[in-house]
Amino acid sequence: MATTPTLDRHTLPSGGRVRSFIKRLRAGEEAAYLLTLAAAATILLITSLIFYELYVQSALSRHKFGFHFLFTQTWNPVTGDFGALPYVYGTVVTSVLALIIAIPQGLGSAIFLAELAPPKISDALAFLIELLAAVPSVIFGLLGMYVLVPILQSSVVPALRTVFGFLPVFQGAFYGVSYFAAGVVLSIMIVPFIVSISREVLLAVPQEQREASLAVGANRWQTTWHVVVPYALKGIMGSIFLALARALGETMAVTMVIGNVPQIKASLLAPGYSIAAVIANEFTEAVGDLYTSALIELGLVLFLVTFVINGLARLMIMTTTRQGAHS
Amino acid sequence: MVTSTGMISMEITDPATRTREAPKASAGAVGPKLRVSGLNFYYGKKQALFDVDLDVPANRITGLIGPSGCGKSTFLRTLNRMYETVQHGRAEGRLELDGENLMELDAISVRRRVGMVFQKSNPFPKSIFDNVAFGLRVNGLARRGTLHEAVERSLRRAALWDEVKDLLHASAYKLSGGQQQRLCIARALAVDPEVLLLDEPCSALDPIATAKIEELLFDLKKQCTVVLVTHNMQQAARVADVTGFFLLGRLIEFNTTEVIFKTPARRETEDYITGRFG
Amino acid sequence: MKSFVFRKKAMNILMIGLTGLCTLMTGAILFFFLGYLVSRGASSLNWAFFTKLPAPVGEIGGGMANAIVGSGKVLLLATLIGVPIGFLGGVYLNEYAGATMAFVIRYATDLLNGVPSIVIGIVVYALVVHPMGHFSTFAGGVALGIMMIPISVRSTEEFLHAVPMSLREAAIALGASKWKAIVTVIIPAAIRGIVTGTMLDFARVAGETAPLLFTALGNQFWSPGWNHETATLPFVVYTYALSAYQDWHRQAWAAGFVLLMLVLGINVTARLILSRGSYRPSGGA
């Protein structure tokens, strides 16, 4: 074809617009545009549809219970009383516990890999750890049930009790499945996330910043701690938020080790329940519209919470990368 | 191939007199601040510096010129062992700071004694005050009562005090490019370095900001030794007392600035000075 | 002063040691667990696992042939749904979208990427399973397909973006129309990255379990066509691990092992392909 179809737009008289459109459509220009646009629109549609469905399908439960839904403890399908507090509590406790374990360990690893280790070792280890971020969660659940829980029972928890036994969080009977087990499994799952994202953020800190610090006589650790980490702080926070969002929405691994008992206990060693776990266990068996609606409302809660946290995380990571581009 | 045509030493006692003497015949004069002999530098297998001999006179401004990629910046980075932060960088030869073997000293303490200012100004995303105080803090020199004084003194030496005294706790990024570069100089000066290395400090600055920094360098040499890498020949001619010309990793000629710019001994130097290449 | 220098040095060594220890722990914990899975899973694996149907409750033996085929079908469907939408959406984002549209779509994509997988399961249940009246391979494929979209979009966009401007200009300067330049020059230049991105995307959803709970469900038998509930590997790991029978536990380990090898195998292959050249986005994948 000698002339490019786009040029026709200007050369044709206005009456030929339809013909020109068809011509361009046949030439592929317009078709390609419409096709990609349709795909992009589908993404928008799906995302809105998810929110819409969750919102509409949970209407029954939302109208009946209002905000009390999140703050009451009864979960009784027979009487039609649904309060989600034990699930919310379990989700929050396990996620926070996971972060308490994973943040120091993940950040320590990321700092070591990005700043202190010889580059060859760093690249190889980072490759392996990133690979581990791809391990499916159901596998962590399996390992949690049959490997981690026995280890916790035989050595970790007894050891913790001898040191911290006076704390209420380590009192009471321990049967293995518990908030504690769920938190530990979650921490193992999110550490690779924190490591790989934080490492990338640290590596993005301009070399001039390190040089400026070394040039006045700071050593490696001082440079890392007083210059590189503060520079990357927002991005690091972003990686933690991403990990948190993942922990909050994690279903399989938690379901398999948390014990699935809807109760609120101060002791981390007691069994509990989480939002994702109760949906996984009860959704297909829920009888009656209100019951289903209550479970879908839990899905809505999960959706909104992860939405906010993911948004914050992206914002933080974005600002760090921009800062890097500037100076 | 001869790599350098001469060495210079200066008598501290009378800064006005410039005496040129034969190498190793500088009896009576104070030894050079930095003495470099037989320096070879490699990036992996690629050699970047070839057998460089050069004495940096104390309390003078030593200018290093040459086309880009000639090794002048690499040379500068060996003087405070900054090259060690680059992977596969390796230096061979002898480097002396006040007669001590610089390679055997602790790299951290070398960098405290030999400060550096970079091509691109690189303030930390901290306040102006914290930028200047950084070096004092990491070297354990920040004493509660005197920290503020020390910061003020450094900012004054960098001719920045009057412009920033009311915004010490504002972010360093609020400053203009020229101010940021002077802040970096102040940050380097805060730990009282004996030598200050500057790697094309004005390359990103406008003429007015450049003039301010050049003026500042004149004052600085009273207290410390300055080594200035520049791609701008006029700048070397304006501020340097002695000048070295690098080409393809070799120090072609090193002499007083006057000799280098008026009567260079080597053809290559003359070609470069007169703008026939580079 | 001396003591400060000493403390400074000691701190340096201490912190390198401590952070190194963190790294060691991270590596050791993960390798211990996965090593355990590999040894336990490999020893539980036998030929029947790949060829036979699950044995009835109470009987020893049997295999997971139906779950392997089921996973294959669900993933095939997911790829056919997720990758075209994601790829074309990515092309739109990088080549056609104006600033506002790009922001909106990128935002929606990130949002979709962050939706917990169990929530996707609920929505697909409401949209597909409920109207159809039964669980199906199709519903499972839709759920995983939706999960594949966001990563596909972002990897397509990133790799297209990494194609140098000069290449684009060269094509346009030769008189190629925009879409011809995209199809004949830009996409081929980025194709290696896009394919590896798709592989990583595939590996990610291959292990997803939660969305299948309410869509594909499970099945002790073969699932003909696309319209019946089907067993899948991750689902088998989950249900068999929770069961009361020793032999089912063995099957769960075997299924977990196969799943892990599949996911890690794809990941390693994709990363190896990627490391052999191609224009790479600066941020890393």
PDB file of N, CA and C in Angstrom, chain A residues 67-77 81-95 178-179 182 248 254 258-268 270-279 282 294-295 298 301-302:
ATOM      1  N   PHE A  67     -22.578  -1.838  60.743  1.00  0.00           N
ATOM      2  CA  PHE A  67     -21.186  -1.930  61.185  1.00  0.00           C
ATOM      3  C   PHE A  67     -20.981  -2.900  62.342  1.00  0.00           C
ATOM      4  N   HIS A  68     -22.113  -3.272  62.984  1.00  0.00           N
ATOM      5  CA  HIS A  68     -21.987  -4.250  64.071  1.00  0.00           C
ATOM      6  C   HIS A  68     -21.384  -5.556  63.590  1.00  0.00           C
ATOM      7  N   PHE A  69     -21.547  -5.798  62.299  1.00  0.00           N
ATOM      8  CA  PHE A  69     -21.018  -7.013  61.693  1.00  0.00           C
ATOM      9  C   PHE A  69     -19.561  -7.238  62.090  1.00  0.00           C
ATOM     10  N   LEU A  70     -18.810  -6.136  62.058  1.00  0.00           N
ATOM     11  CA  LEU A  70     -17.367  -6.251  62.316  1.00  0.00           C
ATOM     12  C   LEU A  70     -17.028  -6.327  63.792  1.00  0.00           C
ATOM     13  N   PHE A  71     -18.008  -6.015  64.657  1.00  0.00           N
ATOM     14  CA  PHE A  71     -17.649  -5.886  66.074  1.00  0.00           C
ATOM     15  C   PHE A  71     -18.386  -6.843  66.997  1.00  0.00           C
ATOM     16  N   THR A  72     -19.153  -7.765  66.427  1.00  0.00           N
ATOM     17  CA  THR A  72     -19.819  -8.740  67.296  1.00  0.00           C
ATOM     18  C   THR A  72     -19.264 -10.138  67.047  1.00  0.00           C
ATOM     19  N   GLN A  73     -19.487 -10.992  68.049  1.00  0.00           N
ATOM     20  CA  GLN A  73     -18.800 -12.274  68.036  1.00  0.00           C
ATOM     21  C   GLN A  73     -19.642 -13.482  67.653  1.00  0.00           C
ATOM     22  N   THR A  74     -20.959 -13.313  67.647  1.00  0.00           N
ATOM     23  CA  THR A  74     -21.782 -14.496  67.364  1.00  0.00           C
ATOM     24  C   THR A  74     -21.735 -14.850  65.891  1.00  0.00           C
ATOM     25  N   TRP A  75     -21.530 -16.108  65.597  1.00  0.00           N
ATOM     26  CA  TRP A  75     -21.574 -16.557  64.198  1.00  0.00           C
ATOM     27  C   TRP A  75     -22.453 -17.786  64.206  1.00  0.00           C
ATOM     28  N   ASN A  76     -23.750 -17.558  64.058  1.00  0.00           N
ATOM     29  CA  ASN A  76     -24.687 -18.654  64.203  1.00  0.00           C
ATOM     30  C   ASN A  76     -25.624 -18.763  63.007  1.00  0.00           C
ATOM     31  N   PRO A  77     -25.297 -19.679  62.052  1.00  0.00           N
ATOM     32  CA  PRO A  77     -26.119 -19.833  60.855  1.00  0.00           C
ATOM     33  C   PRO A  77     -27.537 -20.257  61.186  1.00  0.00           C
ATOM     34  N   ASP A  81     -27.531 -15.134  63.056  1.00  0.00           N
ATOM     35  CA  ASP A  81     -26.750 -14.059  63.665  1.00  0.00           C
ATOM     36  C   ASP A  81     -25.310 -14.143  63.178  1.00  0.00           C
ATOM     37  N   PHE A  82     -24.875 -13.071  62.551  1.00  0.00           N
ATOM     38  CA  PHE A  82     -23.512 -13.127  62.041  1.00  0.00           C
ATOM     39  C   PHE A  82     -22.681 -11.928  62.491  1.00  0.00           C
ATOM     40  N   GLY A  83     -21.632 -12.211  63.256  1.00  0.00           N
ATOM     41  CA  GLY A  83     -20.677 -11.175  63.659  1.00  0.00           C
ATOM     42  C   GLY A  83     -19.285 -11.677  63.343  1.00  0.00           C
ATOM     43  N   ALA A  84     -18.475 -10.826  62.738  1.00  0.00           N
ATOM     44  CA  ALA A  84     -17.220 -11.306  62.147  1.00  0.00           C
ATOM     45  C   ALA A  84     -15.998 -11.068  63.016  1.00  0.00           C
ATOM     46  N   LEU A  85     -16.211 -10.572  64.250  1.00  0.00           N
ATOM     47  CA  LEU A  85     -15.049 -10.162  65.044  1.00  0.00           C
ATOM     48  C   LEU A  85     -13.970 -11.240  65.208  1.00  0.00           C
ATOM     49  N   PRO A  86     -14.327 -12.505  65.494  1.00  0.00           N
ATOM     50  CA  PRO A  86     -13.267 -13.505  65.669  1.00  0.00           C
ATOM     51  C   PRO A  86     -12.405 -13.666  64.419  1.00  0.00           C
ATOM     52  N   TYR A  87     -13.025 -13.539  63.264  1.00  0.00           N
ATOM     53  CA  TYR A  87     -12.274 -13.691  62.004  1.00  0.00           C
ATOM     54  C   TYR A  87     -11.375 -12.495  61.766  1.00  0.00           C
ATOM     55  N   VAL A  88     -11.949 -11.308  61.993  1.00  0.00           N
ATOM     56  CA  VAL A  88     -11.156 -10.089  61.839  1.00  0.00           C
ATOM     57  C   VAL A  88      -9.967 -10.149  62.795  1.00  0.00           C
ATOM     58  N   TYR A  89     -10.260 -10.537  64.039  1.00  0.00           N
ATOM     59  CA  TYR A  89      -9.202 -10.621  65.056  1.00  0.00           C
ATOM     60  C   TYR A  89      -8.107 -11.591  64.614  1.00  0.00           C
ATOM     61  N   GLY A  90      -8.515 -12.773  64.165  1.00  0.00           N
ATOM     62  CA  GLY A  90      -7.544 -13.779  63.748  1.00  0.00           C
ATOM     63  C   GLY A  90      -6.697 -13.302  62.577  1.00  0.00           C
ATOM     64  N   THR A  91      -7.354 -12.637  61.616  1.00  0.00           N
ATOM     65  CA  THR A  91      -6.623 -12.133  60.455  1.00  0.00           C
ATOM     66  C   THR A  91      -5.581 -11.101  60.882  1.00  0.00           C
ATOM     67  N   VAL A  92      -6.008 -10.172  61.746  1.00  0.00           N
ATOM     68  CA  VAL A  92      -5.100  -9.116  62.182  1.00  0.00           C
ATOM     69  C   VAL A  92      -3.948  -9.706  63.009  1.00  0.00           C
ATOM     70  N   VAL A  93      -4.280 -10.570  63.961  1.00  0.00           N
ATOM     71  CA  VAL A  93      -3.243 -11.112  64.841  1.00  0.00           C
ATOM     72  C   VAL A  93      -2.208 -11.913  64.052  1.00  0.00           C
ATOM     73  N   THR A  94      -2.677 -12.780  63.156  1.00  0.00           N
ATOM     74  CA  THR A  94      -1.704 -13.596  62.415  1.00  0.00           C
ATOM     75  C   THR A  94      -0.849 -12.729  61.494  1.00  0.00           C
ATOM     76  N   SER A  95      -1.470 -11.715  60.869  1.00  0.00           N
ATOM     77  CA  SER A  95      -0.700 -10.866  59.959  1.00  0.00           C
ATOM     78  C   SER A  95       0.330 -10.035  60.712  1.00  0.00           C
ATOM     79  N   SER A 178      -2.812 -23.057  65.607  1.00  0.00           N
ATOM     80  CA  SER A 178      -2.995 -21.872  66.444  1.00  0.00           C
ATOM     81  C   SER A 178      -2.712 -20.602  65.648  1.00  0.00           C
ATOM     82  N   TYR A 179      -3.030 -19.452  66.263  1.00  0.00           N
ATOM     83  CA  TYR A 179      -2.617 -18.170  65.689  1.00  0.00           C
ATOM     84  C   TYR A 179      -1.113 -18.186  65.443  1.00  0.00           C
ATOM     85  N   ALA A 182      -0.037 -20.123  62.426  1.00  0.00           N
ATOM     86  CA  ALA A 182      -0.428 -19.410  61.213  1.00  0.00           C
ATOM     87  C   ALA A 182       0.494 -18.215  60.969  1.00  0.00           C
ATOM     88  N   LEU A 248      -2.739 -10.659  54.744  1.00  0.00           N
ATOM     89  CA  LEU A 248      -4.146 -10.499  55.118  1.00  0.00           C
ATOM     90  C   LEU A 248      -5.060 -11.352  54.245  1.00  0.00           C
ATOM     91  N   VAL A 254      -3.056 -20.463  55.839  1.00  0.00           N
ATOM     92  CA  VAL A 254      -3.645 -20.117  57.131  1.00  0.00           C
ATOM     93  C   VAL A 254      -4.744 -21.111  57.504  1.00  0.00           C
ATOM     94  N   ILE A 258      -4.423 -22.728  61.237  1.00  0.00           N
ATOM     95  CA  ILE A 258      -4.904 -21.817  62.293  1.00  0.00           C
ATOM     96  C   ILE A 258      -5.854 -22.526  63.261  1.00  0.00           C
ATOM     97  N   GLY A 259      -6.414 -23.667  62.877  1.00  0.00           N
ATOM     98  CA  GLY A 259      -7.277 -24.413  63.792  1.00  0.00           C
ATOM     99  C   GLY A 259      -8.747 -24.260  63.501  1.00  0.00           C
ATOM    100  N   ASN A 260      -9.138 -23.160  62.846  1.00  0.00           N
ATOM    101  CA  ASN A 260     -10.523 -22.949  62.449  1.00  0.00           C
ATOM    102  C   ASN A 260     -11.515 -23.030  63.602  1.00  0.00           C
ATOM    103  N   VAL A 261     -11.236 -22.332  64.670  1.00  0.00           N
ATOM    104  CA  VAL A 261     -12.167 -22.217  65.803  1.00  0.00           C
ATOM    105  C   VAL A 261     -12.520 -20.739  65.959  1.00  0.00           C
ATOM    106  N   PRO A 262     -13.807 -20.394  65.782  1.00  0.00           N
ATOM    107  CA  PRO A 262     -14.166 -18.983  65.862  1.00  0.00           C
ATOM    108  C   PRO A 262     -14.210 -18.470  67.295  1.00  0.00           C
ATOM    109  N   GLN A 263     -13.080 -18.072  67.808  1.00  0.00           N
ATOM    110  CA  GLN A 263     -13.034 -17.559  69.171  1.00  0.00           C
ATOM    111  C   GLN A 263     -11.989 -16.461  69.229  1.00  0.00           C
ATOM    112  N   ILE A 264     -12.023 -15.679  70.292  1.00  0.00           N
ATOM    113  CA  ILE A 264     -11.024 -14.636  70.484  1.00  0.00           C
ATOM    114  C   ILE A 264     -10.276 -14.955  71.762  1.00  0.00           C
ATOM    115  N   LYS A 265      -8.999 -15.247  71.613  1.00  0.00           N
ATOM    116  CA  LYS A 265      -8.190 -15.614  72.773  1.00  0.00           C
ATOM    117  C   LYS A 265      -6.957 -14.737  72.804  1.00  0.00           C
ATOM    118  N   ALA A 266      -6.546 -14.341  74.011  1.00  0.00           N
ATOM    119  CA  ALA A 266      -5.350 -13.518  74.122  1.00  0.00           C
ATOM    120  C   ALA A 266      -4.104 -14.339  73.811  1.00  0.00           C
ATOM    121  N   SER A 267      -4.163 -15.625  74.124  1.00  0.00           N
ATOM    122  CA  SER A 267      -2.981 -16.456  73.905  1.00  0.00           C
ATOM    123  C   SER A 267      -2.788 -16.751  72.423  1.00  0.00           C
ATOM    124  N   LEU A 268      -1.549 -16.540  71.967  1.00  0.00           N
ATOM    125  CA  LEU A 268      -1.232 -16.845  70.577  1.00  0.00           C
ATOM    126  C   LEU A 268      -1.232 -18.340  70.326  1.00  0.00           C
ATOM    127  N   ALA A 270      -3.497 -20.416  71.239  1.00  0.00           N
ATOM    128  CA  ALA A 270      -4.843 -20.955  71.076  1.00  0.00           C
ATOM    129  C   ALA A 270      -5.201 -21.027  69.599  1.00  0.00           C
ATOM    130  N   PRO A 271      -6.085 -21.958  69.226  1.00  0.00           N
ATOM    131  CA  PRO A 271      -6.560 -21.977  67.848  1.00  0.00           C
ATOM    132  C   PRO A 271      -7.497 -20.810  67.582  1.00  0.00           C
ATOM    133  N   GLY A 272      -7.557 -20.374  66.342  1.00  0.00           N
ATOM    134  CA  GLY A 272      -8.441 -19.256  65.985  1.00  0.00           C
ATOM    135  C   GLY A 272      -8.984 -19.455  64.594  1.00  0.00           C
ATOM    136  N   TYR A 273      -9.337 -18.347  63.956  1.00  0.00           N
ATOM    137  CA  TYR A 273      -9.921 -18.417  62.628  1.00  0.00           C
ATOM    138  C   TYR A 273      -9.534 -17.140  61.894  1.00  0.00           C
ATOM    139  N   SER A 274      -9.624 -17.141  60.580  1.00  0.00           N
ATOM    140  CA  SER A 274      -9.364 -15.880  59.871  1.00  0.00           C
ATOM    141  C   SER A 274     -10.446 -15.655  58.823  1.00  0.00           C
ATOM    142  N   ILE A 275     -10.519 -14.440  58.297  1.00  0.00           N
ATOM    143  CA  ILE A 275     -11.554 -14.096  57.320  1.00  0.00           C
ATOM    144  C   ILE A 275     -11.476 -15.028  56.119  1.00  0.00           C
ATOM    145  N   ALA A 276     -10.257 -15.118  55.537  1.00  0.00           N
ATOM    146  CA  ALA A 276     -10.106 -15.927  54.336  1.00  0.00           C
ATOM    147  C   ALA A 276     -10.422 -17.394  54.625  1.00  0.00           C
ATOM    148  N   ALA A 277     -10.018 -17.841  55.811  1.00  0.00           N
ATOM    149  CA  ALA A 277     -10.231 -19.254  56.144  1.00  0.00           C
ATOM    150  C   ALA A 277     -11.714 -19.578  56.278  1.00  0.00           C
ATOM    151  N   VAL A 278     -12.481 -18.689  56.888  1.00  0.00           N
ATOM    152  CA  VAL A 278     -13.897 -18.996  57.061  1.00  0.00           C
ATOM    153  C   VAL A 278     -14.622 -18.982  55.724  1.00  0.00           C
ATOM    154  N   ILE A 279     -14.204 -18.095  54.827  1.00  0.00           N
ATOM    155  CA  ILE A 279     -14.802 -18.108  53.485  1.00  0.00           C
ATOM    156  C   ILE A 279     -14.478 -19.448  52.818  1.00  0.00           C
ATOM    157  N   GLU A 282     -16.555 -22.356  54.557  1.00  0.00           N
ATOM    158  CA  GLU A 282     -18.011 -22.369  54.677  1.00  0.00           C
ATOM    159  C   GLU A 282     -18.764 -21.945  53.428  1.00  0.00           C
ATOM    160  N   ALA A 294     -23.406 -12.928  54.253  1.00  0.00           N
ATOM    161  CA  ALA A 294     -22.455 -12.575  55.316  1.00  0.00           C
ATOM    162  C   ALA A 294     -21.036 -12.958  54.904  1.00  0.00           C
ATOM    163  N   LEU A 295     -20.898 -14.136  54.285  1.00  0.00           N
ATOM    164  CA  LEU A 295     -19.572 -14.564  53.825  1.00  0.00           C
ATOM    165  C   LEU A 295     -19.048 -13.644  52.723  1.00  0.00           C
ATOM    166  N   LEU A 298     -17.680 -10.583  54.134  1.00  0.00           N
ATOM    167  CA  LEU A 298     -16.300 -10.783  54.579  1.00  0.00           C
ATOM    168  C   LEU A 298     -15.328 -10.617  53.412  1.00  0.00           C
ATOM    169  N   VAL A 301     -14.895  -6.988  52.796  1.00  0.00           N
ATOM    170  CA  VAL A 301     -13.991  -6.392  53.784  1.00  0.00           C
ATOM    171  C   VAL A 301     -12.534  -6.648  53.374  1.00  0.00           C
ATOM    172  N   LEU A 302     -12.255  -7.888  53.027  1.00  0.00           N
ATOM    173  CA  LEU A 302     -10.909  -8.272  52.613  1.00  0.00           C
ATOM    174  C   LEU A 302     -10.477  -7.465  51.391  1.00  0.00           C
TER     175      LEU A 302
END
